[in-house]
Coordinates of C-alpha atoms in Angstrom, one line a residue:
M1117 CA 143.4 26.9 118.0
P1118 CA 140.9 29.7 117.0
H1119 CA 141.1 32.4 118.6
S1120 CA 137.5 33.4 120.5
E1121 CA 136.0 37.1 122.2
P1122 CA 135.6 36.5 125.4
A1123 CA 131.8 36.2 127.3
P1124 CA 130.4 39.9 127.3
I1125 CA 129.1 41.4 130.5
T1126 CA 126.5 42.4 131.8
L1127 CA 125.8 45.5 133.3
N1128 CA 124.8 46.7 136.5
S1129 CA 126.5 47.5 138.9
K1130 CA 128.0 44.3 140.3
N1131 CA 130.3 44.2 137.0
L1132 CA 131.1 47.0 136.6
P1133 CA 134.4 46.4 137.9
Q1134 CA 135.0 43.3 135.5
I1135 CA 133.7 45.3 132.3
A1136 CA 136.8 48.5 133.7
E1137 CA 139.4 45.4 133.9
R1138 CA 139.3 44.6 130.2
G1139 CA 140.2 47.6 129.6
N1140 CA 138.5 48.6 126.7
V1141 CA 135.4 50.5 127.9
S1142 CA 135.6 53.3 130.1
T1143 CA 133.2 53.2 132.9
P1144 CA 132.2 56.0 136.0
S1145 CA 135.0 56.7 138.1
Y1146 CA 133.1 58.2 141.1
D1147 CA 130.8 56.7 143.9
R1148 CA 127.2 57.1 142.0
T1149 CA 125.6 56.3 145.3
G1150 CA 126.7 59.3 147.4
S1151 CA 125.4 62.2 144.9
K1152 CA 122.5 63.8 144.9
H1153 CA 119.7 64.5 142.0
G1154 CA 120.1 67.9 141.6
I1155 CA 118.7 68.0 138.1
L1156 CA 115.8 66.2 137.8
H1157 CA 115.3 65.5 134.5
V1158 CA 112.2 64.6 131.8
G1159 CA 112.1 62.2 128.7
V1160 CA 114.8 59.9 129.2
G1161 CA 115.2 58.6 125.5
G1162 CA 118.3 58.6 123.0
F1163 CA 119.9 62.0 123.1
H1164 CA 119.1 63.0 126.0
R1165 CA 121.4 59.8 127.2
A1166 CA 124.0 60.9 124.9
H1167 CA 124.4 64.5 125.6
L1168 CA 123.5 65.6 128.8
A1169 CA 123.7 62.6 130.4
V1170 CA 127.2 63.1 129.2
Y1171 CA 128.3 66.1 129.9
V1172 CA 127.0 65.7 133.7
D1173 CA 128.7 62.0 133.9
R1174 CA 131.8 64.3 133.1
I1175 CA 131.1 66.5 136.2
L1176 CA 130.7 64.2 138.4
S1177 CA 133.7 61.8 137.1
Q1178 CA 136.7 64.7 136.2
L1179 CA 135.6 67.4 138.9
G1180 CA 134.1 65.2 141.4
L1181 CA 131.1 67.1 142.1
T1182 CA 128.6 64.9 144.1
D1183 CA 125.5 67.1 144.1
W1184 CA 124.4 66.8 140.7
S1185 CA 122.7 63.4 139.0
I1186 CA 120.1 63.1 137.1
S1187 CA 116.9 61.5 138.8
G1188 CA 115.0 60.4 135.3
V1189 CA 111.7 60.5 134.8
G1190 CA 109.6 58.9 132.5
L1191 CA 105.8 61.0 131.9
T1192 CA 104.4 58.9 128.8
P1193 CA 103.1 55.0 128.9
W1194 CA 105.6 54.7 126.1
D1195 CA 108.2 55.4 128.3
A1196 CA 108.0 51.9 130.3
A1197 CA 110.4 50.2 127.7
M1198 CA 112.6 52.7 128.8
R1199 CA 112.5 52.3 132.8
D1200 CA 112.2 47.8 131.8
S1201 CA 115.3 48.4 130.5
L1202 CA 117.3 50.8 132.7
V1203 CA 116.5 49.1 135.6
P1204 CA 117.9 46.3 135.9
Q1205 CA 120.8 48.2 135.1
D1206 CA 121.4 49.9 137.8
L1207 CA 120.7 52.9 135.6
L1208 CA 123.8 52.2 133.7
Y1209 CA 123.9 52.4 130.1
T1210 CA 127.3 52.6 127.4
V1211 CA 127.4 55.2 125.3
L1212 CA 128.7 54.1 121.7
E1213 CA 130.3 57.0 119.1
Q1214 CA 130.7 55.7 116.1
G1215 CA 133.3 57.7 113.5
T1216 CA 133.6 57.5 110.6
D1217 CA 137.4 54.8 110.9
D1218 CA 137.1 54.1 114.6
S1219 CA 134.2 53.3 117.5
S1220 CA 134.3 53.4 121.2
A1221 CA 132.5 52.9 124.4
H1222 CA 131.5 54.6 127.5
V1223 CA 129.3 53.3 130.3
I1224 CA 127.5 55.8 132.0
G1225 CA 126.4 56.1 135.2
S1226 CA 125.1 60.0 135.9
I1227 CA 121.2 58.7 136.1
T1228 CA 121.2 57.6 139.3
D1229 CA 117.3 57.0 140.2
Y1230 CA 114.5 57.1 137.6
I1231 CA 110.7 57.7 137.6
F1232 CA 107.3 56.6 135.7
A1233 CA 104.4 59.5 136.2
P1234 CA 102.2 57.6 134.8
N1235 CA 101.5 55.2 137.9
N1236 CA 103.5 57.6 140.4
A1237 CA 102.9 61.6 139.4
E1238 CA 103.3 61.6 143.3
A1239 CA 106.9 60.6 143.8
V1240 CA 107.7 63.3 141.1
I1241 CA 106.5 66.3 142.0
A1242 CA 108.2 65.7 145.5
K1243 CA 111.2 64.9 143.8
M1244 CA 110.7 68.0 141.6
A1245 CA 109.6 69.9 144.9
H1246 CA 112.7 68.2 147.0
P1247 CA 115.5 71.4 148.0
D1248 CA 118.0 69.0 146.0
T1249 CA 116.8 69.6 142.8
H1250 CA 118.2 73.0 141.5
I1251 CA 116.9 72.1 137.9
V1252 CA 114.3 70.0 135.8
S1253 CA 115.3 69.4 132.7
M1254 CA 113.6 67.8 129.8
T1255 CA 113.2 67.0 126.5
I1256 CA 109.6 66.4 125.8
T1257 CA 109.7 66.8 122.0
E1258 CA 107.8 69.6 120.3
G1259 CA 104.5 67.8 121.1
G1260 CA 105.1 68.3 124.5
Y1261 CA 105.4 72.1 124.9
F1262 CA 101.9 72.1 123.2
Y1263 CA 102.8 75.5 121.6
N1264 CA 100.7 76.8 118.7
E1265 CA 103.0 77.9 115.8
N1266 CA 100.8 80.4 114.2
T1267 CA 100.0 82.0 117.5
H1268 CA 102.8 81.8 119.9
Q1269 CA 99.9 80.2 122.7
L1270 CA 99.6 77.6 124.6
K1271 CA 97.3 75.0 123.5
V1272 CA 94.9 75.9 125.9
E1273 CA 91.8 73.2 124.1
D1274 CA 94.0 70.0 124.0
E1275 CA 92.4 67.6 126.3
N1276 CA 95.3 67.3 127.9
I1277 CA 95.9 70.7 129.1
K1278 CA 92.6 70.4 130.4
A1279 CA 92.5 68.1 132.6
D1280 CA 95.8 68.8 134.2
L1281 CA 93.6 72.2 134.4
A1282 CA 91.4 71.0 135.6
G1283 CA 93.0 69.5 138.4
K1284 CA 90.5 66.5 139.6
G1285 CA 93.6 63.7 138.4
P1286 CA 97.4 63.4 138.6
P1287 CA 98.9 65.3 136.5
V1288 CA 99.6 64.3 133.1
T1289 CA 101.6 66.6 131.0
F1290 CA 105.2 68.3 131.5
F1291 CA 103.5 71.8 132.8
G1292 CA 100.8 70.3 135.3
H1293 CA 104.2 68.8 137.0
V1294 CA 106.2 71.0 136.9
Y1295 CA 102.9 73.8 138.1
E1296 CA 102.4 71.8 140.9
A1297 CA 106.1 71.4 142.0
L1298 CA 106.4 75.5 141.8
V1299 CA 103.2 75.9 144.9
R1300 CA 104.8 73.2 147.2
R1301 CA 108.1 74.7 146.7
H1302 CA 106.9 77.9 147.5
A1303 CA 105.0 77.3 149.9
A1304 CA 108.2 75.9 151.8
G1305 CA 109.7 79.4 150.3
L1306 CA 112.0 77.8 148.5
K1307 CA 113.6 79.2 145.1
P1308 CA 112.0 78.0 141.7
F1309 CA 114.1 75.7 140.1
T1310 CA 115.7 76.2 136.9
V1311 CA 113.5 74.8 134.1
L1312 CA 115.9 73.8 131.7
S1313 CA 114.8 72.8 127.4
C1314 CA 117.1 70.4 125.5
D1315 CA 114.5 70.0 123.0
N1316 CA 115.8 70.7 118.9
M1317 CA 113.3 74.2 119.1
Q1318 CA 114.7 77.4 118.5
K1319 CA 113.4 79.7 121.0
N1320 CA 113.3 76.8 123.8
G1321 CA 113.8 78.4 126.7
S1322 CA 112.0 81.4 126.2
I1323 CA 109.6 78.9 125.1
T1324 CA 109.4 77.3 127.9
R1325 CA 108.7 80.3 130.3
S1326 CA 105.9 81.6 128.2
M1327 CA 103.7 78.5 128.0
L1328 CA 104.3 77.3 132.0
T1329 CA 103.2 80.7 133.2
S1330 CA 100.2 80.8 130.6
F1331 CA 99.4 77.9 132.5
A1332 CA 100.1 79.3 135.7
K1333 CA 97.9 82.9 134.9
L1334 CA 94.7 80.1 134.4
K1335 CA 95.6 78.3 137.4
N1336 CA 96.1 81.5 139.8
P1337 CA 97.8 84.2 138.5
A1338 CA 99.5 84.7 142.0
M1339 CA 101.7 82.1 141.5
A1340 CA 102.5 82.6 137.5
A1341 CA 103.4 86.2 138.9
W1342 CA 106.3 84.8 141.2
I1343 CA 107.1 82.2 139.0
S1344 CA 107.5 84.6 136.2
E1345 CA 109.6 87.1 138.5
N1346 CA 112.0 84.3 140.1
G1347 CA 112.3 81.3 138.0
A1348 CA 114.6 81.3 135.4
F1349 CA 114.7 79.5 132.0
P1350 CA 117.4 79.3 129.9
N1351 CA 117.3 78.9 125.9
S1352 CA 119.9 76.2 124.4
M1353 CA 120.9 75.0 120.7
V1354 CA 121.8 71.5 121.4
D1355 CA 123.2 69.2 119.0
R1356 CA 124.2 65.6 118.4
I1357 CA 123.1 63.4 116.0
T1358 CA 121.5 59.9 117.8
P1359 CA 120.1 57.4 115.2
R1360 CA 117.4 54.8 117.2
T1361 CA 119.1 52.0 118.9
S1362 CA 118.7 48.5 116.6
D1363 CA 119.7 44.6 117.8
E1364 CA 122.5 44.8 114.9
D1365 CA 124.5 47.7 117.3
K1366 CA 123.4 45.6 121.1
S1367 CA 125.1 43.6 119.1
F1368 CA 127.9 44.6 118.0
L1369 CA 128.8 45.7 121.5
A1370 CA 128.7 43.1 123.3
S1371 CA 131.4 41.2 120.6
K1372 CA 133.2 43.6 119.9
F1373 CA 133.3 46.0 123.4
G1374 CA 132.1 42.4 125.3
V1375 CA 129.2 44.8 127.1
Q1376 CA 125.6 43.5 127.5
D1377 CA 123.1 46.2 127.5
S1378 CA 119.7 46.0 126.4
W1379 CA 119.7 50.0 125.2
P1380 CA 122.6 50.7 124.6
V1381 CA 122.9 54.9 122.7
V1382 CA 124.1 55.0 119.5
T1383 CA 125.8 58.4 118.5
E1384 CA 128.9 60.3 116.9
P1385 CA 132.1 61.1 118.1
F1386 CA 130.8 65.3 117.7
T1387 CA 128.7 67.1 120.1
Q1388 CA 128.1 70.8 120.6
W1389 CA 125.5 72.5 123.9
V1390 CA 125.5 76.8 123.9
L1391 CA 123.8 77.5 126.6
E1392 CA 122.4 80.6 127.9
D1393 CA 124.5 81.4 131.9
Q1394 CA 120.3 82.0 132.9
F1395 CA 119.7 80.3 136.1
C1396 CA 117.9 80.9 139.2
D1397 CA 118.8 77.8 141.9
G1398 CA 122.9 77.3 141.2
R1399 CA 124.2 75.2 138.2
P1400 CA 127.1 72.4 137.5
P1401 CA 130.4 74.3 136.2
F1402 CA 128.9 72.9 132.7
E1403 CA 131.8 75.1 131.0
K1404 CA 134.5 73.1 132.4
V1405 CA 132.9 69.7 130.4
G1406 CA 132.7 71.6 127.1
V1407 CA 129.8 73.2 127.9
Q1408 CA 130.3 77.1 125.6
V1409 CA 128.1 78.9 128.3
V1410 CA 127.3 82.7 127.1
S1411 CA 125.6 85.2 128.2
S1412 CA 122.7 85.9 126.1
V1413 CA 119.8 84.3 124.3
H1414 CA 121.2 86.5 122.2
D1415 CA 124.5 84.8 121.5
V1416 CA 122.5 80.8 121.6
E1417 CA 119.7 81.7 119.2
Q1418 CA 122.4 82.8 116.2
F1419 CA 124.1 79.2 117.1
E1420 CA 120.6 78.2 117.1
M1421 CA 119.4 79.8 114.0
H1422 CA 122.3 78.2 111.8
K1423 CA 122.2 74.8 113.5
L1424 CA 118.6 74.4 113.2
R1425 CA 117.9 76.1 109.5
L1426 CA 121.6 74.0 108.1
L1427 CA 121.6 70.8 109.8
N1428 CA 117.8 69.9 110.6
A1429 CA 116.1 71.4 107.6
S1430 CA 118.2 69.4 105.8
H1431 CA 117.7 66.3 108.2
S1432 CA 114.2 66.9 107.5
T1433 CA 114.7 67.5 103.7
I1434 CA 115.7 64.1 102.8
A1435 CA 113.7 62.4 104.9
Y1436 CA 110.2 62.3 103.3
L1437 CA 111.9 62.9 99.8
G1438 CA 114.5 60.2 101.2
Y1439 CA 112.1 57.3 102.5
L1440 CA 109.8 58.3 98.6
A1441 CA 113.3 57.6 97.3
G1442 CA 113.5 53.6 98.7
F1443 CA 116.4 54.9 100.8
K1444 CA 116.9 53.6 103.9
Y1445 CA 119.6 55.4 105.0
V1446 CA 120.3 58.8 106.1
H1447 CA 124.5 58.1 104.7
E1448 CA 122.6 56.3 101.4
V1449 CA 121.1 59.6 100.5
F1450 CA 124.6 61.3 101.1
A1451 CA 126.4 59.0 99.2
D1452 CA 123.8 59.7 96.3
P1453 CA 125.0 62.4 93.6
V1454 CA 122.0 64.1 92.8
F1455 CA 121.1 63.6 96.8
S1456 CA 124.1 65.3 97.9
K1457 CA 124.2 68.3 95.8
F1458 CA 120.5 68.9 96.2
V1459 CA 120.6 69.4 100.1
W1460 CA 123.7 71.8 99.8
N1461 CA 122.3 73.8 97.1
I1462 CA 119.2 74.2 99.5
M1463 CA 122.2 74.9 102.1
Q1464 CA 124.1 77.3 100.2
Q1465 CA 121.3 79.1 98.2
E1466 CA 118.4 78.7 100.0
V1467 CA 119.3 79.3 103.5
K1468 CA 123.6 80.8 104.1
P1469 CA 122.8 83.9 102.7
L1470 CA 119.9 84.6 105.8
L1471 CA 121.8 83.4 108.0
P1472 CA 123.5 86.2 110.4
S1473 CA 127.4 86.1 111.0
I1474 CA 128.9 84.4 113.8
P1475 CA 133.1 85.6 115.3
G1476 CA 134.7 82.9 114.7
V1477 CA 132.1 80.7 112.5
N1478 CA 132.7 79.6 109.3
I1479 CA 129.1 78.9 107.1
D1480 CA 131.0 77.1 104.6
K1481 CA 133.4 74.7 107.4
Y1482 CA 130.5 74.4 108.6
C1483 CA 128.8 72.9 105.8
D1484 CA 130.9 70.8 105.3
T1485 CA 130.6 69.1 108.6
L1486 CA 128.1 68.7 108.9
L1487 CA 127.8 66.9 105.2
Y1488 CA 130.4 65.0 106.9
R1489 CA 128.8 63.4 109.7
F1490 CA 125.7 63.4 107.2
R1491 CA 128.2 60.5 104.8
N1492 CA 129.0 58.9 108.8
P1493 CA 127.7 54.9 107.8
A1494 CA 129.0 53.5 111.4
L1495 CA 126.0 55.3 112.3
K1496 CA 123.4 53.4 110.7
D1497 CA 121.0 56.6 110.8
E1498 CA 117.9 55.8 109.5
I1499 CA 115.3 57.3 107.2
A1500 CA 112.5 56.2 108.9
R1501 CA 114.2 58.2 112.0
L1502 CA 113.9 61.5 110.8
T1503 CA 110.2 61.3 109.2
I1504 CA 108.9 61.4 112.6
G1505 CA 106.5 64.8 114.2
G1506 CA 107.1 66.7 111.0
S1507 CA 104.2 68.6 112.1
G1508 CA 106.8 69.9 115.1
K1509 CA 109.9 70.2 112.8
I1510 CA 108.5 71.7 109.4
P1511 CA 107.2 74.6 110.9
Q1512 CA 110.1 75.3 112.7
F1513 CA 113.0 74.5 110.6
I1514 CA 111.9 75.1 106.8
M1515 CA 109.0 77.4 106.5
P1516 CA 111.5 80.1 108.4
S1517 CA 113.4 80.0 105.7
I1518 CA 110.9 80.2 102.9
A1519 CA 109.1 83.2 104.9
E1520 CA 112.2 85.2 105.2
Q1521 CA 112.9 84.4 101.0
I1522 CA 109.8 85.9 100.1
M1523 CA 109.3 88.8 102.1
K1524 CA 113.5 89.4 100.5
A1525 CA 111.8 89.0 96.7
N1526 CA 108.7 90.6 98.0
A1527 CA 110.4 94.3 99.0
T1528 CA 113.3 94.0 96.2
G1529 CA 110.7 92.8 93.3
T1530 CA 113.8 90.7 91.6
P1531 CA 112.4 87.4 92.6
E1532 CA 115.3 85.8 91.6
I1533 CA 117.8 86.3 94.4
A1534 CA 115.2 85.2 97.3
P1535 CA 115.1 81.2 95.5
L1536 CA 112.3 79.0 97.3
H1537 CA 112.0 76.0 95.2
R1538 CA 114.4 73.3 96.9
L1539 CA 112.5 74.0 100.1
T1540 CA 109.5 74.0 99.1
L1541 CA 109.9 71.0 97.5
A1542 CA 110.9 69.5 100.8
L1543 CA 107.5 70.4 102.1
A1544 CA 106.4 68.9 99.2
G1545 CA 108.1 66.1 100.5
W1546 CA 106.3 66.2 104.0
F1547 CA 102.7 66.7 102.5
R1548 CA 103.0 63.3 99.9
Y1549 CA 104.8 61.2 102.7
L1550 CA 101.6 62.3 105.0
T1551 CA 99.5 59.6 102.6
G1552 CA 100.9 57.1 103.5
L1553 CA 101.1 55.2 100.3
D1554 CA 104.2 55.0 98.3
E1555 CA 105.3 55.3 95.7
K1556 CA 103.7 52.5 94.5
G1557 CA 100.4 52.6 96.6
A1558 CA 101.7 50.5 98.8
E1559 CA 100.3 51.4 101.9
Y1560 CA 103.3 52.4 105.5
T1561 CA 102.1 53.3 109.1
I1562 CA 102.3 57.1 110.6
S1563 CA 101.2 56.4 114.4
A1564 CA 99.4 58.4 117.0
K1565 CA 103.1 58.5 118.9
D1566 CA 105.1 60.1 116.1
E1567 CA 102.7 61.7 114.7
P1568 CA 100.0 63.1 116.9
S1569 CA 97.6 65.0 114.6
V1570 CA 98.0 62.3 111.8
D1571 CA 94.6 61.3 111.8
D1572 CA 93.7 65.0 110.2
L1573 CA 97.2 65.2 108.3
Q1574 CA 96.5 62.1 107.0
K1575 CA 92.8 63.4 105.7
R1576 CA 93.9 66.7 104.3
A1577 CA 96.5 64.6 102.0
R1578 CA 94.3 62.5 100.6
A1579 CA 92.2 64.4 100.1
G1580 CA 94.1 67.0 98.5
G1581 CA 96.0 64.7 96.0
R1582 CA 97.9 66.7 94.2
D1583 CA 96.4 69.8 95.6
P1584 CA 98.9 71.0 98.3
T1585 CA 95.8 73.6 99.6
Q1586 CA 93.4 70.9 102.4
L1587 CA 97.6 70.6 104.2
M1588 CA 98.5 74.7 103.8
A1589 CA 94.8 75.9 105.4
I1590 CA 96.1 74.4 109.0
R1591 CA 96.8 77.7 110.2
E1592 CA 98.0 77.1 113.8
L1593 CA 101.0 75.8 111.5
F1594 CA 101.5 78.0 108.3
G1595 CA 99.3 81.0 109.4
D1596 CA 97.7 82.7 106.9
D1597 CA 100.7 84.5 104.5
L1598 CA 102.2 81.8 102.6
R1599 CA 98.9 81.1 101.2
D1600 CA 98.7 84.4 99.6
D1601 CA 101.6 84.6 97.8
K1602 CA 101.2 83.2 94.2
R1603 CA 104.9 82.8 93.8
F1604 CA 105.5 80.0 96.4
M1605 CA 101.7 79.1 95.8
T1606 CA 102.5 78.5 92.1
T1607 CA 106.1 76.5 93.0
L1608 CA 104.4 74.4 96.1
H1609 CA 101.8 73.0 93.1
E1610 CA 104.8 72.2 90.7
A1611 CA 106.4 70.2 93.3
M1612 CA 103.5 68.3 94.2
A1613 CA 102.3 67.8 90.7
S1614 CA 105.8 66.5 89.9
L1615 CA 106.0 64.2 93.0
N1616 CA 102.9 62.9 91.8
D1617 CA 103.6 62.1 88.2
V1618 CA 107.5 61.6 87.9
G1619 CA 108.5 60.5 91.6
A1620 CA 110.7 61.9 94.4
K1621 CA 114.3 60.5 92.7
E1622 CA 113.2 62.8 89.0
T1623 CA 112.0 65.4 91.0
V1624 CA 114.6 65.8 92.6
A1625 CA 117.2 66.3 90.0
R1626 CA 115.1 67.9 88.4
N1627 CA 115.4 70.5 91.1
V1628 CA 119.1 70.7 91.8

């Protein structure tokens, strides 16, 4: 008789013993009903479920601690889909680790509560204000911080921030919810909770502190002072490639591991979290479950700079140039010898010379590791995922290296030791992508969900065409200094012209 796989089991609390019995999927070994919500996390997306929630799952299972389970919060209307997937599964989900040669599956149980904020802001505020909540963490993407990259100030002109400052209705923004909860904790004589950013941003904790206290000052200067004096905002560096989950991933999980999960997380075996030890109301022993807990923001910033300017800059480079060149997956880009060499030369020649040395870290080995991770075909990491939110990524991942190369050339008077043409081409790739027109003239959609300022950006991109001046005029993204550098602007004009004339593949080949 032909061999047949056992029928997949629907993931929920009732079925966990059956899943565990099969022996090919790890499952929570702790009592999920008896734990306290020590952490409230805003933004329960793929990355959170592959990263912080996994570390907390280890804390609950390996260390037997019961005070640190997670209460998840969906802040935006788009989070309804995650709620509708997780709640019927009793907030259980599967992490599918896809390695180059093998795969493994793990049911994660650390999220034991979920609140959908758009129709229940009061429940979010009350949960944050509860004495059991010691940490409020978040992955809200760069746009959720309302941070002006040019002025380094809170975007007080944003309609959502203005509405939360006016306070005439339930809060909408992360800062609006956090502020209201801290007001209640202050009135109750409690400590503030630690606000822990898990977003992929340089100085994420410092930016969080600045934006929240700026918001609080406009509401109540006395509260702002209390938050500043008593609160804690650790900086952290987070790293784990987490593609969007596809129907194919769900089918693979069901057929190979026998688990029917409506929204599993697909990720790589690699994971890293460097975390500043700055907490004001206690924390779990993260260092016992693989987190690199360090003593100062300086330590975090060095790891952060390596990661953002090598890994994330590489992702942003191939996102737009790769999309225009017709690639679908990241591993396909790095299987192309020209694109692979182009990214390697960016890392080695235009970024590596600017980076600080970290004791025990070999940058060349780190770059080799990145290429190995990028080439993982099992992940099926879509280029389209990397194109999301360029206005938050390009100023962080690409522009600092360009700016430092300009300063290096100006200081030495020898531009040849400060190359920037490849990084500039990465920027030009984003500008060309923003037109919403592929190299054959067919339109594609860039949604406001993926790029909040898409209307203005696309208008400028299409009006400018081969000329990048209109986009470079956005001060909050690029400031003023770069537009005054003749070498950079000439290089950018040439890159734009080449992308329009011969396309992304040929332009990359000419700039390897």
